[in-house]
C-alpha positions as a printed Julia matrix, in Angstrom:
91×3 Matrix{Float64}:
  97.4   39.38  62.8
  95.56  40.82  60.27
  92.22  39.42  58.89
  93.75  36.76  56.64
  95.25  35.4   59.28
  99.13  36.46  58.96
 101.11  38.79  60.39
 102.25  42.42  59.08
 104.11  44.82  60.13
 102.22  47.94  61.68
 103.51  51.17  59.65
 101.83  53.21  62.09
 103.92  51.97  65.28
 106.79  54.24  66.83
 109.59  53.34  68.46
 109.34  52.89  72.12
 111.7   51.64  74.34
 115.53  50.04  73.49
 116.05  46.7   74.46
 119.01  46.34  76.5
 122.13  48.62  75.68
 123.39  50.88  73.02
 125.84  49.44  70.98
 128.09  52.01  72.09
 127.59  50.92  75.97
 128.34  47.37  73.77
 131.83  48.5   72.99
 130.03  47.54  69.03
 129.38  51.22  67.79
 133.03  51.93  65.96
 132.63  55.73  67.44
 129.8   55.86  64.97
 125.94  56.64  65.56
 125.46  54.11  62.69
 125.09  51.18  64.59
 122.98  48.17  65.42
 120.04  48.37  68.16
 116.89  46.55  69.05
 113.76  48.21  69.7
 110.48  47.42  70.9
 107.34  49.95  69.56
 104.68  50.98  70.69
 102.57  47.9   69.62
 105.09  45.52  71.27
 106.23  44.27  67.75
 109.98  44.85  67.56
 112.49  46.75  65.28
 115.92  45.42  64.67
 118.68  47.39  63.1
 121.73  45.38  61.95
 123.4   44.76  58.82
 120.88  43.41  55.79
 123.13  39.64  54.52
 120.0   38.7   52.6
 122.25  38.15  49.63
 124.76  36.28  50.97
 122.85  34.33  53.83
 119.4   33.87  51.76
 121.46  30.54  50.01
 121.95  29.19  53.03
 118.9   28.96  55.18
 117.82  25.49  56.61
 114.94  23.66  54.57
 111.67  24.79  55.27
 112.73  28.77  55.61
 112.72  31.22  53.3
 113.02  35.16  53.17
 109.78  36.78  51.2
 110.14  39.73  48.59
 109.42  41.96  51.34
 111.6   40.68  54.01
 115.47  41.03  54.7
 117.94  39.01  56.89
 119.16  41.33  59.38
 122.47  40.53  61.54
 123.31  42.0   64.66
 126.4   41.2   67.34
 125.26  38.23  70.01
 126.01  40.52  72.4
 122.53  42.84  71.24
 120.87  40.32  71.88
 121.94  38.87  74.8
 121.71  42.56  76.42
 117.96  42.54  75.39
 117.61  39.52  77.06
 116.28  40.92  80.09
 114.15  43.28  78.99
 112.53  40.84  76.29
 109.47  39.18  78.16
 109.02  35.38  78.79
 105.24  35.86  77.25
């Protein structure tokens, strides 16, 4: 959190470690290197690389949920999040 009381992405953070397995290990890569991924950043935040489906899914958001002008709805395969679960701390 910053001084205004809401979370802001740390633009200085670096990729620290992959959470879970690579898309290639999970059979989700299609033989390319442009694949979905989940990474812990140097400050503990998480970066997700996936398909930007904001335009498609923004109209289907549940009540009370919105996407800010500087936010995107990113989709990754379920198998990637399941594989990352052991690397994600409980607290």
